[in-house]
């Protein structure tokens, strides 16, 4: 069993070892190809340390005549003779806020064009991103909420070789490393759990609390970790390194999503992007940049579904990059499209009626926010059953409120609004806002004529009916404050029948209760004077006695 395991693991490890041994052998000398007009003095002055005389270079290469260097011939130069100089990394793009810290502990805000040397560190805020360019032309992008230490930045004279060593303490970086030529050229990224070394490739690295992951898009990356068998990752593979693993295992990256269905132009400042789901994807990363090279990011977001609504963007051309994230956390290959946001005034945000709300007044009032650059607005109201045919609409000059000139019948509606700039150019409509119009009729008149007559054993009060399904609360009291109502009942119809009332003054009122339990206001109470029936009888008898007495 052990034999089989060794045999199976040897080809990969062997390739890594051969690669490393090759570096070690080549690391002894750098080979310079002679150009027309070169002399030993020129080469010595351009590439060697000041302490190394040209005679040593002549002797090392066994050159008989120092005045004759055949073009195309080669000179072998020991690496320790090369003039080593501190290199700088330059900030070539910045979005958001980041802080730089010098080896002496001084902190300052990062600015575009800033140069940073060995020992400097960078911290980005959660919504920031920045790009660095190194001495050999390689680039690195540091994403939000990340911390990076520029451990070693060295260049070897004018040889083009650079030794770049970085420590990603936490967060995520993307790297585009130029093909490294020469034995002293290095580009190494270390995390708390692993080390990734490259000779020219495009790859990504993420450092978490107890893990790190590497994803290779182009070239090859050697990933090693303490007490683990390393691996050489080919394009389209990645690795997750965590404590306790026996070996670094290459894992295939998910394919790039298909973004071909996304329209190349959007008239909305907040377009919604949608694409077919990638099999095996747990999430998706969406990035938006104003540069084709994605040096800085306007958007860096994750979505659980294969769709995402972008935040408001100014008019212009953007580049959208989407990749799938597997259950193991590795992010897959990129899909990139160009997206044009049309230069139209952005719609305002709708305020009222809010989405899903119920409007209980017969008169409909709309309100919205002030949109940048808008001189006027156009709104539309349509029935949900046929949203393509507006039932109301108008242009509003400068104001952010409007009241419909005529009441709408009860029902389900949707309204939307767009901006108009000072030149008369209209922008796209914002998202439709659905709402329900279900007026609560205020009971202002209660028919109490029968009660006032006082001639029947029962009396019925009636009032105008509201919408189907609505109920009513009826109250009757001897006092106008209804502190101790004589009658307080909820009825399903717009009427109530009570026993014959005692004589005197009665106060009555009714309120409408909607189907969802919402209670409308009580209107001002009405009064009913119920005559005294026995008083009438007594008055008639008295008149009869007077007539008999006469």
Short mmCIF file of C-alpha atoms in Angstrom, two decimals:
data_model
loop_
_atom_site.label_atom_id
_atom_site.label_comp_id
_atom_site.label_asym_id
_atom_site.label_seq_id
_atom_site.Cartn_x
_atom_site.Cartn_y
_atom_site.Cartn_z
CA UNK A 1 0.00 0.00 0.00
CA UNK A 2 2.85 2.37 0.87
CA UNK A 3 4.69 1.53 -2.32
CA UNK A 4 1.66 2.31 -4.42
CA UNK A 5 1.17 5.60 -2.66
CA UNK A 6 4.78 6.63 -3.25
CA UNK A 7 4.68 5.61 -6.87
CA UNK A 8 1.47 7.55 -7.41
CA UNK A 9 2.76 10.74 -5.74
CA UNK A 10 6.27 10.77 -7.24
CA UNK A 11 5.59 12.18 -10.75
CA UNK A 12 3.99 15.35 -9.36
CA UNK A 13 6.54 15.84 -6.60
CA UNK A 14 9.29 14.94 -9.01
CA UNK A 15 8.19 17.68 -11.35
CA UNK A 16 8.20 20.17 -8.49
CA UNK A 17 11.63 19.06 -7.34
CA UNK A 18 13.08 19.22 -10.85
CA UNK A 19 11.67 22.70 -11.20
CA UNK A 20 13.20 23.81 -7.91
CA UNK A 21 16.54 22.14 -8.69
CA UNK A 22 16.56 23.87 -12.05
CA UNK A 23 16.13 27.17 -10.26
CA UNK A 24 18.96 26.31 -7.88
CA UNK A 25 21.38 25.40 -10.71
CA UNK A 26 20.52 28.43 -12.76
CA UNK A 27 20.64 30.65 -9.69
CA UNK A 28 24.45 30.61 -9.73
CA UNK A 29 24.85 32.68 -12.88
CA UNK A 30 22.96 35.06 -15.11
CA UNK A 31 23.61 34.92 -18.84
CA UNK A 32 23.89 38.19 -20.79
CA UNK A 33 23.68 38.20 -24.57
CA UNK A 34 26.07 40.68 -26.18
CA UNK A 35 24.57 43.44 -28.33
CA UNK A 36 26.32 45.35 -31.13
CA UNK A 37 28.63 47.99 -29.68
CA UNK A 38 28.87 46.42 -26.22
CA UNK A 39 32.16 46.52 -24.34
CA UNK A 40 33.18 44.92 -21.07
CA UNK A 41 33.23 48.37 -19.51
CA UNK A 42 29.64 49.04 -20.59
CA UNK A 43 28.36 45.71 -19.23
CA UNK A 44 30.27 46.11 -15.98
CA UNK A 45 28.94 49.62 -15.39
CA UNK A 46 25.36 48.71 -16.20
CA UNK A 47 24.96 45.44 -14.33
CA UNK A 48 27.74 44.80 -11.80
CA UNK A 49 28.36 46.13 -8.33
CA UNK A 50 30.80 49.05 -8.18
CA UNK A 51 33.23 46.82 -6.29
CA UNK A 52 33.50 44.33 -9.16
CA UNK A 53 36.08 45.48 -11.80
CA UNK A 54 35.67 44.63 -15.45
CA UNK A 55 38.83 42.50 -15.35
CA UNK A 56 37.07 39.91 -13.18
CA UNK A 57 34.28 39.65 -15.78
CA UNK A 58 36.93 39.22 -18.49
CA UNK A 59 38.69 36.53 -16.50
CA UNK A 60 35.48 34.69 -15.58
CA UNK A 61 34.45 34.46 -19.25
CA UNK A 62 38.03 33.83 -20.57
CA UNK A 63 37.91 36.72 -22.97
CA UNK A 64 41.22 37.22 -24.74
CA UNK A 65 40.50 40.62 -26.27
CA UNK A 66 38.24 42.86 -24.12
CA UNK A 67 37.81 45.21 -27.07
CA UNK A 68 36.13 42.58 -29.22
CA UNK A 69 32.79 41.19 -28.01
CA UNK A 70 31.06 39.41 -30.87
CA UNK A 71 27.37 40.38 -31.03
CA UNK A 72 25.18 37.43 -30.08
CA UNK A 73 27.80 35.86 -27.85
CA UNK A 74 27.06 35.40 -24.15
CA UNK A 75 28.63 36.52 -20.90
CA UNK A 76 28.19 34.49 -17.72
CA UNK A 77 27.77 36.71 -14.67
CA UNK A 78 27.64 35.29 -11.12
CA UNK A 79 24.52 36.48 -9.32
CA UNK A 80 26.49 37.79 -6.37
CA UNK A 81 28.25 40.22 -8.73
CA UNK A 82 25.01 41.84 -9.89
CA UNK A 83 24.19 45.27 -8.52
CA UNK A 84 21.14 44.84 -6.23
CA UNK A 85 18.97 47.89 -5.65
CA UNK A 86 15.80 48.44 -3.63
CA UNK A 87 12.75 48.37 -5.86
CA UNK A 88 9.45 50.16 -5.50
CA UNK A 89 5.85 49.19 -6.02
CA UNK A 90 3.62 51.92 -7.42
CA UNK A 91 -0.11 52.37 -6.84
CA UNK A 92 -1.57 52.59 -10.34
CA UNK A 93 -5.29 52.51 -9.45
CA UNK A 94 -7.37 53.09 -6.32
CA UNK A 95 -11.06 52.82 -5.52
CA UNK A 96 -12.21 53.59 -1.99
CA UNK A 97 -9.97 54.05 1.02
CA UNK A 98 -6.73 52.30 1.95
CA UNK A 99 -3.97 52.94 4.49
CA UNK A 100 -0.22 52.46 3.99
CA UNK A 101 2.15 51.82 6.87
CA UNK A 102 5.93 52.29 6.63
CA UNK A 103 8.42 49.97 8.37
CA UNK A 104 8.85 52.74 10.95
CA UNK A 105 5.14 52.60 11.79
CA UNK A 106 3.99 55.82 10.11
CA UNK A 107 0.54 55.59 8.52
CA UNK A 108 -0.88 57.59 5.65
CA UNK A 109 -3.80 57.40 3.24
CA UNK A 110 -3.02 55.65 -0.01
CA UNK A 111 -3.15 57.81 -3.13
CA UNK A 112 -2.88 56.91 -6.78
CA UNK A 113 0.74 57.15 -7.93
CA UNK A 114 2.17 56.51 -4.46
CA UNK A 115 5.42 54.49 -4.31
CA UNK A 116 6.01 51.88 -1.63
CA UNK A 117 9.22 50.08 -0.69
CA UNK A 118 10.17 46.89 1.11
CA UNK A 119 8.58 46.51 4.53
CA UNK A 120 5.56 48.68 3.77
CA UNK A 121 2.10 47.27 4.41
CA UNK A 122 -1.32 48.06 2.99
CA UNK A 123 -4.80 47.77 4.47
CA UNK A 124 -7.97 48.28 2.43
CA UNK A 125 -11.43 49.19 3.69
CA UNK A 126 -14.23 46.67 2.98
CA UNK A 127 -15.41 48.44 -0.19
CA UNK A 128 -11.98 49.40 -1.54
CA UNK A 129 -9.59 47.97 -4.13
CA UNK A 130 -6.20 49.02 -5.44
CA UNK A 131 -3.61 47.84 -7.96
CA UNK A 132 0.18 47.79 -7.64
CA UNK A 133 2.80 47.60 -10.37
CA UNK A 134 6.21 46.14 -9.54
CA UNK A 135 9.68 46.73 -10.97
CA UNK A 136 9.38 43.97 -13.59
CA UNK A 137 5.94 45.15 -14.79
CA UNK A 138 3.97 42.52 -12.86
CA UNK A 139 0.70 43.67 -11.34
CA UNK A 140 -1.27 42.86 -8.23
CA UNK A 141 -4.80 43.80 -7.23
CA UNK A 142 -5.62 44.00 -3.52
CA UNK A 143 -9.33 43.64 -2.79
CA UNK A 144 -11.44 45.01 0.05
CA UNK A 145 -10.83 44.21 3.70
CA UNK A 146 -7.34 42.86 2.97
CA UNK A 147 -3.88 43.32 4.46
CA UNK A 148 -0.66 42.92 2.45
CA UNK A 149 3.00 43.22 3.46
CA UNK A 150 5.62 44.05 0.81
CA UNK A 151 8.19 41.75 2.31
CA UNK A 152 11.00 42.13 -0.25
CA UNK A 153 11.26 44.30 -3.34
CA UNK A 154 14.63 44.01 -5.08
CA UNK A 155 15.82 44.58 -8.64
CA UNK A 156 19.13 43.49 -10.14
CA UNK A 157 20.57 46.51 -11.94
CA UNK A 158 19.36 46.80 -15.52
CA UNK A 159 19.07 43.05 -15.94
CA UNK A 160 15.26 43.15 -15.81
CA UNK A 161 15.27 40.63 -12.97
CA UNK A 162 13.33 41.41 -9.81
CA UNK A 163 12.86 39.53 -6.58
CA UNK A 164 9.33 40.22 -5.32
CA UNK A 165 8.13 38.57 -2.10
CA UNK A 166 4.79 39.39 -0.53
CA UNK A 167 2.90 38.35 2.58
CA UNK A 168 -0.91 38.32 2.35
CA UNK A 169 -1.94 38.44 5.99
CA UNK A 170 -5.67 38.30 5.21
CA UNK A 171 -8.02 39.01 2.36
CA UNK A 172 -7.70 38.39 -1.34
CA UNK A 173 -5.39 39.38 -4.21
CA UNK A 174 -5.29 38.85 -7.94
CA UNK A 175 -1.91 38.67 -9.69
CA UNK A 176 -0.78 39.11 -13.27
CA UNK A 177 2.92 38.20 -13.22
CA UNK A 178 5.11 38.75 -16.24
CA UNK A 179 7.18 35.86 -17.51
CA UNK A 180 10.19 35.80 -15.19
CA UNK A 181 13.52 35.43 -16.96
CA UNK A 182 16.78 34.89 -15.14
CA UNK A 183 17.75 32.79 -12.15
CA UNK A 184 17.31 35.57 -9.59
CA UNK A 185 13.78 36.55 -10.69
CA UNK A 186 11.12 35.57 -8.16
CA UNK A 187 7.49 36.34 -7.43
CA UNK A 188 6.36 34.65 -4.23
CA UNK A 189 3.17 35.18 -2.22
CA UNK A 190 3.08 33.83 1.31
CA UNK A 191 0.03 33.46 3.54
CA UNK A 192 -0.15 32.27 7.15
CA UNK A 193 -0.67 28.69 5.91
CA UNK A 194 1.00 28.38 2.48
CA UNK A 195 3.43 29.78 -0.08
CA UNK A 196 2.80 30.27 -3.81
CA UNK A 197 5.74 30.72 -6.17
CA UNK A 198 5.42 31.54 -9.87
CA UNK A 199 7.55 32.13 -12.94
CA UNK A 200 4.95 34.11 -14.88
CA UNK A 201 1.25 33.50 -14.59
CA UNK A 202 -2.18 34.85 -13.71
CA UNK A 203 -3.44 33.60 -10.39
CA UNK A 204 -5.44 34.55 -7.31
CA UNK A 205 -4.69 34.03 -3.63
CA UNK A 206 -6.96 34.30 -0.61
CA UNK A 207 -5.85 34.17 3.04
CA UNK A 208 -8.34 33.32 5.78
CA UNK A 209 -7.92 32.77 9.50
CA UNK A 210 -6.88 29.12 9.24
CA UNK A 211 -6.69 28.46 5.52
CA UNK A 212 -5.49 29.83 2.21
CA UNK A 213 -6.47 29.11 -1.36
CA UNK A 214 -4.83 29.59 -4.72
CA UNK A 215 -6.53 29.63 -8.13
CA UNK A 216 -4.49 29.47 -11.34
CA UNK A 217 -5.85 30.95 -14.56
CA UNK A 218 -2.68 31.00 -16.69
CA UNK A 219 0.79 29.49 -16.26
CA UNK A 220 1.76 27.35 -13.31
CA UNK A 221 2.03 27.97 -9.59
CA UNK A 222 3.97 25.94 -7.04
CA UNK A 223 2.01 25.77 -3.76
CA UNK A 224 3.77 24.55 -0.63
CA UNK A 225 2.84 24.40 3.04
CA UNK A 226 4.68 23.37 6.22
CA UNK A 227 4.58 19.61 6.85
CA UNK A 228 2.52 19.02 3.69
CA UNK A 229 3.37 17.61 0.30
CA UNK A 230 3.25 20.50 -2.17
CA UNK A 231 1.72 20.64 -5.62
CA UNK A 232 2.31 22.31 -8.96
CA UNK A 233 -0.99 23.80 -10.10
CA UNK A 234 -1.74 23.94 -13.81
CA UNK A 235 -4.17 26.42 -15.46
CA UNK A 236 -7.76 25.77 -14.44
CA UNK A 237 -6.82 24.25 -11.09
CA UNK A 238 -6.72 25.52 -7.55
CA UNK A 239 -5.91 24.34 -4.05
CA UNK A 240 -7.22 24.93 -0.55
CA UNK A 241 -4.56 24.65 2.17
CA UNK A 242 -5.63 24.16 5.78
CA UNK A 243 -3.91 22.88 8.90
CA UNK A 244 -3.91 19.11 9.28
CA UNK A 245 -3.82 18.25 5.59
CA UNK A 246 -1.33 15.65 4.43
CA UNK A 247 -0.84 17.18 1.00
CA UNK A 248 -1.79 20.09 -1.23
CA UNK A 249 -4.32 18.62 -3.67
CA UNK A 250 -5.06 20.24 -7.07
CA UNK A 251 -8.81 20.76 -7.60
CA UNK A 252 -10.48 21.75 -10.88
CA UNK A 253 -11.96 25.23 -11.08
CA UNK A 254 -15.57 25.74 -12.15
CA UNK A 255 -16.08 26.93 -15.75
CA UNK A 256 -16.84 30.54 -16.60
CA UNK A 257 -20.54 31.52 -16.53
CA UNK A 258 -22.32 32.23 -19.81
CA UNK A 259 -23.00 35.98 -19.91
CA UNK A 260 -24.12 36.08 -23.56
CA UNK A 261 -27.75 36.79 -22.61
CA UNK A 262 -26.92 40.03 -20.81
CA UNK A 263 -27.74 43.02 -23.08
CA UNK A 264 -24.64 45.13 -23.87
CA UNK A 265 -26.53 48.37 -23.14
CA UNK A 266 -28.75 49.31 -20.23
CA UNK A 267 -31.01 52.31 -19.95
CA UNK A 268 -31.26 51.70 -16.22
CA UNK A 269 -28.60 53.03 -13.88
CA UNK A 270 -29.13 49.89 -11.77
CA UNK A 271 -29.29 47.04 -14.30
CA UNK A 272 -30.10 43.51 -13.19
CA UNK A 273 -27.67 40.92 -14.58
CA UNK A 274 -28.80 37.31 -14.99
CA UNK A 275 -27.07 34.24 -16.42
CA UNK A 276 -27.59 30.45 -16.49
CA UNK A 277 -26.57 28.67 -13.32
CA UNK A 278 -23.17 26.95 -13.29
CA UNK A 279 -23.38 23.36 -12.11
CA UNK A 280 -21.67 22.96 -8.75
CA UNK A 281 -21.74 26.69 -7.94
CA UNK A 282 -22.57 27.72 -4.39
CA UNK A 283 -22.26 31.44 -5.06
CA UNK A 284 -21.06 33.89 -7.69
CA UNK A 285 -18.64 36.81 -7.54
CA UNK A 286 -19.58 39.90 -9.55
CA UNK A 287 -17.01 42.61 -10.23
CA UNK A 288 -17.42 45.84 -12.20
CA UNK A 289 -14.63 48.15 -13.32
CA UNK A 290 -14.27 51.18 -15.52
CA UNK A 291 -11.00 49.69 -16.87
CA UNK A 292 -10.70 46.69 -19.13
CA UNK A 293 -7.78 45.52 -16.97
CA UNK A 294 -9.90 45.73 -13.77
CA UNK A 295 -7.20 47.76 -12.01
CA UNK A 296 -9.84 49.14 -9.62
CA UNK A 297 -13.33 47.89 -8.88
CA UNK A 298 -16.55 49.83 -8.70
CA UNK A 299 -18.37 46.71 -7.55
CA UNK A 300 -17.10 43.58 -5.81
CA UNK A 301 -20.08 41.56 -4.61
CA UNK A 302 -21.22 38.00 -4.02
CA UNK A 303 -24.61 36.55 -4.92
CA UNK A 304 -26.25 33.29 -3.88
CA UNK A 305 -28.20 33.15 -7.14
CA UNK A 306 -27.15 33.55 -10.81
CA UNK A 307 -28.42 37.13 -10.91
CA UNK A 308 -27.43 40.43 -9.34
CA UNK A 309 -28.72 44.00 -9.42
CA UNK A 310 -25.86 46.49 -9.66
CA UNK A 311 -25.79 49.65 -7.55
CA UNK A 312 -26.44 52.95 -9.30
CA UNK A 313 -23.71 53.68 -11.86
CA UNK A 314 -23.00 56.85 -13.76
CA UNK A 315 -23.39 56.85 -17.51
CA UNK A 316 -20.44 55.30 -19.33
CA UNK A 317 -18.77 52.06 -20.36
CA UNK A 318 -18.02 49.40 -17.77
CA UNK A 319 -16.56 45.91 -17.75
CA UNK A 320 -18.34 43.17 -15.84
CA UNK A 321 -16.54 40.06 -14.60
CA UNK A 322 -18.43 37.10 -13.15
CA UNK A 323 -17.16 33.78 -11.82
CA UNK A 324 -18.70 30.85 -9.97
CA UNK A 325 -17.67 29.89 -6.44
CA UNK A 326 -17.61 26.18 -5.61
CA UNK A 327 -18.62 24.59 -2.32
CA UNK A 328 -14.92 24.28 -1.42
CA UNK A 329 -14.53 28.06 -1.71
CA UNK A 330 -12.43 28.08 -4.88
CA UNK A 331 -13.46 30.71 -7.40
CA UNK A 332 -13.65 29.58 -11.00
CA UNK A 333 -12.73 30.98 -14.38
CA UNK A 334 -13.80 34.49 -15.31
CA UNK A 335 -16.42 35.57 -17.81
CA UNK A 336 -16.11 39.21 -18.91
CA UNK A 337 -18.51 41.42 -20.87
CA UNK A 338 -18.64 45.09 -21.75
CA UNK A 339 -21.67 46.98 -20.45
CA UNK A 340 -22.78 50.43 -21.53
CA UNK A 341 -24.92 52.55 -19.19
CA UNK A 342 -26.78 55.04 -21.35
CA UNK A 343 -26.30 58.67 -20.38
CA UNK A 344 -29.90 59.32 -19.40
CA UNK A 345 -31.11 60.97 -16.20
CA UNK A 346 -31.53 58.37 -13.48
CA UNK A 347 -35.03 57.82 -12.09
CA UNK A 348 -35.85 58.99 -8.57
CA UNK A 349 -36.60 56.59 -5.75
CA UNK A 350 -40.29 56.01 -5.14
CA UNK A 351 -41.54 56.86 -1.65
CA UNK A 352 -45.33 56.51 -1.58
CA UNK A 353 -47.35 54.47 -2.16
CA UNK A 354 -44.74 51.95 -1.03
CA UNK A 355 -44.49 48.50 -2.57
CA UNK A 356 -47.28 46.23 -1.32
CA UNK A 357 -49.04 49.02 0.57
CA UNK A 358 -52.81 49.60 0.75
CA UNK A 359 -54.13 53.06 -0.04
CA UNK A 360 -57.38 53.65 1.86
CA UNK A 361 -58.31 57.10 0.57
CA UNK A 362 -60.17 57.59 -2.73
CA UNK A 363 -57.68 60.28 -3.76
CA UNK A 364 -54.23 58.92 -4.69
CA UNK A 365 -51.12 60.95 -3.78
CA UNK A 366 -47.63 60.03 -5.12
CA UNK A 367 -44.26 61.08 -3.73
CA UNK A 368 -40.62 60.44 -4.68
CA UNK A 369 -37.08 61.66 -4.04
CA UNK A 370 -35.25 64.42 -5.88
CA UNK A 371 -33.12 62.87 -8.65
CA UNK A 372 -29.75 64.43 -9.60
CA UNK A 373 -30.04 66.58 -12.73
CA UNK A 374 -33.81 66.21 -12.98
CA UNK A 375 -35.85 69.30 -13.89
CA UNK A 376 -39.17 67.47 -14.16
CA UNK A 377 -40.71 64.03 -13.75
CA UNK A 378 -43.20 61.81 -15.55
CA UNK A 379 -45.29 59.26 -13.71
CA UNK A 380 -47.61 56.49 -14.84
CA UNK A 381 -50.25 54.50 -12.96
CA UNK A 382 -51.57 51.28 -14.48
CA UNK A 383 -53.85 48.49 -13.37
CA UNK A 384 -51.89 45.37 -12.48
CA UNK A 385 -54.07 43.26 -14.77
CA UNK A 386 -52.86 45.28 -17.76
CA UNK A 387 -49.75 47.21 -16.77
CA UNK A 388 -49.08 48.17 -20.41
CA UNK A 389 -52.09 50.50 -20.48
CA UNK A 390 -51.71 53.39 -18.01
CA UNK A 391 -54.91 54.66 -16.44
CA UNK A 392 -53.28 57.88 -15.26
CA UNK A 393 -50.10 59.82 -15.92
CA UNK A 394 -48.74 63.33 -16.04
CA UNK A 395 -45.59 65.47 -16.11
CA UNK A 396 -44.66 67.26 -12.89
CA UNK A 397 -42.39 70.29 -13.06
CA UNK A 398 -39.78 70.34 -10.32
CA UNK A 399 -42.00 68.98 -7.54
CA UNK A 400 -41.57 65.61 -5.83
CA UNK A 401 -45.28 65.03 -5.10
CA UNK A 402 -48.38 64.71 -7.23
CA UNK A 403 -52.07 64.07 -6.61
CA UNK A 404 -54.13 62.33 -9.28
CA UNK A 405 -56.77 64.69 -10.66
CA UNK A 406 -59.56 62.07 -10.49
CA UNK A 407 -60.23 59.16 -8.10
CA UNK A 408 -59.46 55.65 -9.34
CA UNK A 409 -61.76 52.69 -8.78
CA UNK A 410 -60.68 50.22 -6.11
CA UNK A 411 -58.26 47.57 -7.31
CA UNK A 412 -54.60 46.56 -7.70
CA UNK A 413 -52.26 49.01 -9.41
CA UNK A 414 -48.58 49.65 -10.18
CA UNK A 415 -46.92 53.03 -10.53
CA UNK A 416 -43.53 54.14 -11.84
CA UNK A 417 -41.68 57.37 -12.48
CA UNK A 418 -38.78 58.72 -14.56
CA UNK A 419 -36.70 61.89 -14.69
CA UNK A 420 -36.55 64.61 -17.33
CA UNK A 421 -33.46 66.81 -17.50
CA UNK A 422 -33.32 70.52 -18.32
CA UNK A 423 -32.82 69.76 -22.03
CA UNK A 424 -36.02 67.71 -22.10
CA UNK A 425 -34.28 64.34 -22.30
CA UNK A 426 -36.20 61.60 -20.51
CA UNK A 427 -34.51 58.81 -18.64
CA UNK A 428 -35.69 55.24 -18.05
CA UNK A 429 -38.61 54.50 -15.78
CA UNK A 430 -37.74 53.14 -12.36
CA UNK A 431 -39.06 49.81 -11.17
CA UNK A 432 -42.82 49.51 -11.02
CA UNK A 433 -44.24 49.77 -7.48
CA UNK A 434 -47.34 47.63 -6.86
CA UNK A 435 -50.04 48.80 -4.44
CA UNK A 436 -53.73 48.23 -3.70
CA UNK A 437 -56.35 50.96 -3.75
CA UNK A 438 -59.11 50.10 -1.28
CA UNK A 439 -60.76 53.26 0.04
CA UNK A 440 -62.31 53.27 3.51
CA UNK A 441 -65.55 55.17 3.21
CA UNK A 442 -66.05 57.57 6.12
CA UNK A 443 -69.53 57.23 7.58
CA UNK A 444 -70.66 60.85 7.59
CA UNK A 445 -74.43 60.29 7.37
CA UNK A 446 -76.53 57.86 9.38
CA UNK A 447 -80.23 57.68 8.64
CA UNK A 448 -82.00 58.14 12.00
CA UNK A 449 -85.47 59.30 10.86
CA UNK A 450 -87.11 56.15 12.12
CA UNK A 451 -85.59 56.64 15.54
CA UNK A 452 -86.73 60.25 15.63
CA UNK A 453 -90.30 59.19 14.87
CA UNK A 454 -90.35 56.85 17.84
CA UNK A 455 -93.50 55.03 16.60
CA UNK A 456 -92.17 51.47 16.19
CA UNK A 457 -91.02 48.75 18.55
CA UNK A 458 -87.64 48.56 16.69
CA UNK A 459 -85.55 51.14 14.93
CA UNK A 460 -83.01 50.61 12.08
CA UNK A 461 -80.06 52.90 11.36
CA UNK A 462 -78.54 52.81 7.85
CA UNK A 463 -75.53 54.44 6.19
CA UNK A 464 -73.74 54.24 2.75
CA UNK A 465 -71.97 50.89 2.23
CA UNK A 466 -68.23 50.69 1.54
CA UNK A 467 -66.29 48.00 -0.35
CA UNK A 468 -67.25 44.31 -0.31
CA UNK A 469 -65.93 42.52 2.76
CA UNK A 470 -65.67 45.62 4.91
CA UNK A 471 -67.40 45.74 8.33
CA UNK A 472 -68.58 48.56 10.57
CA UNK A 473 -68.50 49.52 14.21
CA UNK A 474 -71.60 51.34 15.43
CA UNK A 475 -71.75 53.27 18.70
CA UNK A 476 -74.57 55.12 20.47
CA UNK A 477 -74.20 57.15 23.61
CA UNK A 478 -76.02 59.66 25.79
CA UNK A 479 -72.88 61.87 25.86
CA UNK A 480 -70.90 63.25 22.93
CA UNK A 481 -67.60 61.90 24.27
CA UNK A 482 -68.82 58.27 24.08
CA UNK A 483 -67.21 57.58 27.45
CA UNK A 484 -69.85 54.96 28.28
CA UNK A 485 -71.57 53.99 25.03
CA UNK A 486 -75.06 52.51 25.35
CA UNK A 487 -74.48 50.56 22.11
CA UNK A 488 -71.07 49.37 20.80
CA UNK A 489 -71.40 46.66 18.13
CA UNK A 490 -69.56 45.42 15.00
CA UNK A 491 -71.83 44.53 12.09
CA UNK A 492 -71.21 43.04 8.65
CA UNK A 493 -73.72 45.26 6.84
CA UNK A 494 -74.12 49.02 6.64
CA UNK A 495 -77.08 48.98 9.04
CA UNK A 496 -78.08 48.00 12.55
CA UNK A 497 -81.51 47.31 14.13
CA UNK A 498 -82.09 48.18 17.79
CA UNK A 499 -85.02 48.04 20.17
CA UNK A 500 -87.11 51.21 20.43
CA UNK A 501 -85.10 53.94 22.10
CA UNK A 502 -86.02 55.86 25.19
CA UNK A 503 -86.79 59.48 24.68
CA UNK A 504 -84.15 62.14 24.82
CA UNK A 505 -80.96 63.09 22.96
CA UNK A 506 -78.79 60.33 21.51
CA UNK A 507 -75.32 60.63 19.94
CA UNK A 508 -74.37 58.07 17.27
CA UNK A 509 -71.41 57.34 15.00
CA UNK A 510 -69.94 54.51 12.89
CA UNK A 511 -66.48 53.63 11.55
CA UNK A 512 -65.41 51.37 8.67
CA UNK A 513 -63.23 48.29 9.33
CA UNK A 514 -61.29 46.99 6.33
CA UNK A 515 -60.93 43.33 5.39
CA UNK A 516 -57.42 43.25 6.91
CA UNK A 517 -58.69 44.64 10.23
CA UNK A 518 -57.59 48.22 9.62
CA UNK A 519 -60.00 50.60 11.37
CA UNK A 520 -60.92 53.89 9.79
CA UNK A 521 -61.49 57.05 11.81
CA UNK A 522 -64.71 57.87 13.63
CA UNK A 523 -66.38 60.92 12.10
CA UNK A 524 -68.03 63.66 14.13
CA UNK A 525 -71.09 62.22 15.92
CA UNK A 526 -74.66 62.84 14.83
CA UNK A 527 -77.56 63.60 17.20
CA UNK A 528 -81.05 62.16 17.24
CA UNK A 529 -83.88 63.55 19.36
CA UNK A 530 -86.34 60.80 20.35
CA UNK A 531 -89.68 62.30 21.46
CA UNK A 532 -91.49 61.27 24.65
CA UNK A 533 -94.41 59.05 23.59
CA UNK A 534 -96.19 59.20 26.98
CA UNK A 535 -95.83 62.94 26.98
CA UNK A 536 -97.86 63.07 23.78
CA UNK A 537 -100.53 60.79 25.26
CA UNK A 538 -100.73 62.92 28.42
CA UNK A 539 -100.99 66.09 26.40
CA UNK A 540 -103.90 64.64 24.38
CA UNK A 541 -105.81 63.52 27.49
CA UNK A 542 -105.41 66.94 29.08
CA UNK A 543 -106.85 68.60 26.03
CA UNK A 544 -109.86 66.27 26.11
CA UNK A 545 -110.60 67.07 29.77
CA UNK A 546 -110.48 70.78 29.04
CA UNK A 547 -112.97 70.37 26.23
CA UNK A 548 -115.34 68.38 28.44
CA UNK A 549 -115.12 70.98 31.14
CA UNK A 550 -116.27 73.60 28.74
#
